[in-house]
PDB file of C-alpha atoms in Angstrom:
ATOM      1  CA  MET A   9       0.000   0.000   0.000  1.00 55.00           C
ATOM      2  CA  LYS A  10       1.247   3.385  -0.920  1.00 70.00           C
ATOM      3  CA  SER A  11      -1.607   5.647   0.093  1.00 78.00           C
ATOM      4  CA  LEU A  12      -4.617   6.060   2.307  1.00 79.00           C
ATOM      5  CA  GLU A  13      -6.801   5.946  -0.831  1.00 82.00           C
ATOM      6  CA  GLU A  14      -5.452   2.487  -1.661  1.00 80.00           C
ATOM      7  CA  LEU A  15      -6.295   1.315   1.866  1.00 76.00           C
ATOM      8  CA  ARG A  16      -9.846   2.666   1.492  1.00 79.00           C
ATOM      9  CA  ALA A  17     -10.268   0.771  -1.796  1.00 78.00           C
ATOM     10  CA  ILE A  18      -9.156  -2.468  -0.141  1.00 76.00           C
ATOM     11  CA  ARG A  19     -11.570  -1.870   2.750  1.00 74.00           C
ATOM     12  CA  GLU A  20     -14.484  -1.210   0.367  1.00 75.00           C
ATOM     13  CA  LYS A  21     -13.777  -4.382  -1.614  1.00 71.00           C
ATOM     14  CA  ALA A  22     -13.710  -6.406   1.624  1.00 68.00           C
ATOM     15  CA  ARG A  23     -17.049  -4.870   2.689  1.00 66.00           C
ATOM     16  CA  GLU A  24     -18.644  -5.834  -0.634  1.00 65.00           C
ATOM     17  CA  GLN A  25     -17.475  -9.420  -0.229  1.00 58.00           C
ATOM     18  CA  MET A  26     -18.762  -9.583   3.351  1.00 57.00           C
ATOM     19  CA  THR A  27     -22.144  -8.296   2.186  1.00 52.00           C
ATOM     20  CA  LEU A  28     -22.308 -11.156  -0.309  1.00 50.00           C
ATOM     21  CA  ARG A  29     -21.593 -13.627   2.470  1.00 48.00           C
ATOM     22  CA  LYS A  30     -24.545 -12.531   4.647  1.00 50.00           C
ATOM     23  CA  GLU A  31     -27.930 -14.162   4.424  1.00 48.00           C
ATOM     24  CA  ASP A  32     -30.449 -11.863   2.782  1.00 50.00           C
ATOM     25  CA  GLY A  33     -33.662 -13.427   4.027  1.00 56.00           C
ATOM     26  CA  PRO A  34     -36.172 -16.170   3.311  1.00 58.00           C
ATOM     27  CA  GLN A  35     -36.457 -15.369  -0.416  1.00 70.00           C
ATOM     28  CA  SER A  36     -32.737 -15.551  -1.112  1.00 87.00           C
ATOM     29  CA  THR A  37     -30.869 -18.487  -2.577  1.00 94.00           C
ATOM     30  CA  ARG A  38     -28.112 -19.639  -0.254  1.00 95.00           C
ATOM     31  CA  VAL A  39     -24.827 -21.139  -1.449  1.00 96.00           C
ATOM     32  CA  ILE A  40     -23.203 -22.817   1.562  1.00 96.00           C
ATOM     33  CA  VAL A  41     -19.595 -24.015   1.469  1.00 97.00           C
ATOM     34  CA  GLY A  42     -18.350 -26.543   4.042  1.00 96.00           C
ATOM     35  CA  MET A  43     -15.352 -24.884   5.687  1.00 95.00           C
ATOM     36  CA  ALA A  44     -14.424 -27.267   8.513  1.00 95.00           C
ATOM     37  CA  THR A  45     -10.828 -28.485   8.619  1.00 95.00           C
ATOM     38  CA  CYS A  46     -11.726 -31.403   6.342  1.00 94.00           C
ATOM     39  CA  GLY A  47     -13.184 -29.055   3.719  1.00 95.00           C
ATOM     40  CA  ILE A  48     -10.331 -26.578   3.956  1.00 95.00           C
ATOM     41  CA  ALA A  49      -7.766 -29.377   3.613  1.00 96.00           C
ATOM     42  CA  ALA A  50      -9.602 -30.635   0.514  1.00 96.00           C
ATOM     43  CA  GLY A  51      -9.605 -27.177  -1.134  1.00 96.00           C
ATOM     44  CA  ALA A  52     -12.765 -25.401   0.056  1.00 96.00           C
ATOM     45  CA  ARG A  53     -11.157 -21.943   0.367  1.00 96.00           C
ATOM     46  CA  PRO A  54     -10.707 -21.456  -3.412  1.00 97.00           C
ATOM     47  CA  VAL A  55     -14.224 -22.852  -3.966  1.00 97.00           C
ATOM     48  CA  LEU A  56     -15.665 -20.283  -1.529  1.00 96.00           C
ATOM     49  CA  ALA A  57     -13.646 -17.519  -3.194  1.00 96.00           C
ATOM     50  CA  ALA A  58     -14.900 -18.590  -6.643  1.00 96.00           C
ATOM     51  CA  ALA A  59     -18.515 -18.536  -5.423  1.00 96.00           C
ATOM     52  CA  VAL A  60     -18.161 -15.060  -3.919  1.00 95.00           C
ATOM     53  CA  GLU A  61     -16.375 -13.770  -7.021  1.00 95.00           C
ATOM     54  CA  GLN A  62     -18.978 -15.178  -9.433  1.00 95.00           C
ATOM     55  CA  VAL A  63     -21.949 -13.849  -7.443  1.00 94.00           C
ATOM     56  CA  SER A  64     -20.274 -10.439  -7.246  1.00 92.00           C
ATOM     57  CA  ARG A  65     -19.202 -10.344 -10.897  1.00 94.00           C
ATOM     58  CA  ARG A  66     -22.674 -11.340 -12.089  1.00 94.00           C
ATOM     59  CA  LYS A  67     -24.303  -8.910  -9.633  1.00 92.00           C
ATOM     60  CA  LEU A  68     -26.702 -11.627  -8.482  1.00 92.00           C
ATOM     61  CA  GLU A  69     -29.298 -10.224  -6.129  1.00 86.00           C
ATOM     62  CA  ASN A  70     -30.972 -12.473  -3.571  1.00 90.00           C
ATOM     63  CA  VAL A  71     -28.008 -14.874  -3.611  1.00 93.00           C
ATOM     64  CA  SER A  72     -25.873 -15.184  -0.508  1.00 93.00           C
ATOM     65  CA  VAL A  73     -22.655 -17.134  -0.113  1.00 94.00           C
ATOM     66  CA  THR A  74     -21.989 -18.421   3.391  1.00 94.00           C
ATOM     67  CA  GLN A  75     -19.830 -20.971   5.080  1.00 94.00           C
ATOM     68  CA  THR A  76     -20.570 -23.692   7.584  1.00 94.00           C
ATOM     69  CA  GLY A  77     -18.655 -26.272   9.556  1.00 93.00           C
ATOM     70  CA  CYS A  78     -18.516 -29.971   8.797  1.00 91.00           C
ATOM     71  CA  ILE A  79     -21.358 -31.172   6.594  1.00 90.00           C
ATOM     72  CA  GLY A  80     -20.609 -34.771   7.589  1.00 89.00           C
ATOM     73  CA  VAL A  81     -19.304 -36.525   4.487  1.00 91.00           C
ATOM     74  CA  CYS A  82     -15.609 -35.680   4.717  1.00 93.00           C
ATOM     75  CA  ARG A  83     -14.543 -38.050   1.942  1.00 94.00           C
ATOM     76  CA  LEU A  84     -16.584 -35.971  -0.535  1.00 96.00           C
ATOM     77  CA  GLU A  85     -15.147 -32.547   0.390  1.00 96.00           C
ATOM     78  CA  PRO A  86     -15.184 -29.796  -0.728  1.00 97.00           C
ATOM     79  CA  ILE A  87     -18.972 -29.792  -0.392  1.00 97.00           C
ATOM     80  CA  VAL A  88     -21.334 -27.010  -1.480  1.00 97.00           C
ATOM     81  CA  GLU A  89     -25.041 -26.931  -0.718  1.00 97.00           C
ATOM     82  CA  VAL A  90     -27.517 -24.789  -2.644  1.00 97.00           C
ATOM     83  CA  LEU A  91     -30.775 -23.909  -0.937  1.00 95.00           C
ATOM     84  CA  ALA A  92     -33.270 -22.100  -3.147  1.00 93.00           C
ATOM     85  CA  PRO A  93     -36.679 -20.998  -1.841  1.00 90.00           C
ATOM     86  CA  GLY A  94     -39.336 -23.625  -2.528  1.00 89.00           C
ATOM     87  CA  GLU A  95     -36.851 -26.204  -3.858  1.00 91.00           C
ATOM     88  CA  GLU A  96     -35.047 -29.215  -2.418  1.00 92.00           C
ATOM     89  CA  LYS A  97     -31.519 -28.725  -1.169  1.00 94.00           C
ATOM     90  CA  VAL A  98     -28.869 -29.697  -3.732  1.00 96.00           C
ATOM     91  CA  THR A  99     -25.526 -30.993  -2.476  1.00 96.00           C
ATOM     92  CA  TYR A 100     -22.502 -30.722  -4.748  1.00 97.00           C
ATOM     93  CA  VAL A 101     -19.393 -32.752  -3.909  1.00 97.00           C
ATOM     94  CA  LYS A 102     -15.677 -32.849  -4.707  1.00 97.00           C
ATOM     95  CA  MET A 103     -15.945 -29.259  -5.883  1.00 97.00           C
ATOM     96  CA  THR A 104     -13.266 -27.157  -7.564  1.00 97.00           C
ATOM     97  CA  PRO A 105     -13.338 -23.435  -8.369  1.00 97.00           C
ATOM     98  CA  GLU A 106     -14.062 -24.288 -12.029  1.00 97.00           C
ATOM     99  CA  MET A 107     -16.956 -26.530 -11.014  1.00 97.00           C
ATOM    100  CA  MET A 108     -18.264 -23.743  -8.760  1.00 97.00           C
ATOM    101  CA  GLU A 109     -18.303 -21.349 -11.714  1.00 97.00           C
ATOM    102  CA  LYS A 110     -20.421 -23.845 -13.679  1.00 97.00           C
ATOM    103  CA  VAL A 111     -22.800 -24.319 -10.721  1.00 97.00           C
ATOM    104  CA  ILE A 112     -23.311 -20.550 -10.469  1.00 97.00           C
ATOM    105  CA  ALA A 113     -23.886 -20.246 -14.228  1.00 96.00           C
ATOM    106  CA  GLU A 114     -26.152 -23.266 -14.621  1.00 96.00           C
ATOM    107  CA  HIS A 115     -27.896 -23.791 -11.283  1.00 96.00           C
ATOM    108  CA  ILE A 116     -28.086 -20.302  -9.807  1.00 95.00           C
ATOM    109  CA  VAL A 117     -28.518 -18.267 -13.011  1.00 94.00           C
ATOM    110  CA  ASN A 118     -30.353 -20.749 -15.279  1.00 94.00           C
ATOM    111  CA  ASN A 119     -32.067 -22.929 -12.637  1.00 93.00           C
ATOM    112  CA  ARG A 120     -30.564 -26.175 -14.033  1.00 95.00           C
ATOM    113  CA  VAL A 121     -28.971 -28.474 -11.459  1.00 96.00           C
ATOM    114  CA  VAL A 122     -25.531 -29.724 -12.550  1.00 96.00           C
ATOM    115  CA  LYS A 123     -26.380 -33.352 -11.810  1.00 96.00           C
ATOM    116  CA  GLU A 124     -22.926 -34.762 -12.556  1.00 96.00           C
ATOM    117  CA  TYR A 125     -21.518 -32.799  -9.574  1.00 96.00           C
ATOM    118  CA  THR A 126     -24.207 -33.826  -7.071  1.00 95.00           C
ATOM    119  CA  ILE A 127     -23.984 -36.300  -4.236  1.00 85.00           C
ATOM    120  CA  GLY A 128     -24.803 -39.735  -5.592  1.00 80.00           C
ATOM    121  CA  ALA A 129     -23.464 -38.988  -9.073  1.00 73.00           C
ATOM    122  CA  GLU A 130     -19.891 -39.519  -7.853  1.00 61.00           C
ATOM    123  CA  GLU A 131     -20.458 -43.245  -7.328  1.00 59.00           C
ATOM    124  CA  PRO A 132     -21.949 -45.730  -9.778  1.00 52.00           C
ATOM    125  CA  GLY A 133     -25.273 -47.207  -8.765  1.00 50.00           C
ATOM    126  CA  PRO A 134     -25.918 -50.947  -8.319  1.00 52.00           C
ATOM    127  CA  ALA A 135     -25.214 -53.001 -11.433  1.00 49.00           C
ATOM    128  CA  ALA A 136     -28.223 -54.352 -13.282  1.00 44.00           C
ATOM    129  CA  ASN A 137     -28.185 -58.126 -13.840  1.00 42.00           C
TER     130      ASN A 137
END
């Protein structure tokens, strides 16, 4: 930092990101990233950053990005849950920042669940005889 103005710009950017990470209310879509030690070790920090960046860049209103502790399926971390008003919760697993960008574009913007990233899609079902 070289000036007080530069410090103010950094502060304002941090405030904008914190605003995105608050819950807006019952009509908002919530993107929740598991940020317990298991999630962080598996790469959840860049996934959270990608979610915040995409929501901010797209200027998505009524979408909040938050974090939570352990979601309970550590072997599938990083885990992201999407809760949209009036819809079932969708759980995405083994997420990367690139996958998060696709989830924001497809699920949040276009209301199409990215099924290949969801829990259950990561393992083959029982074989038919």
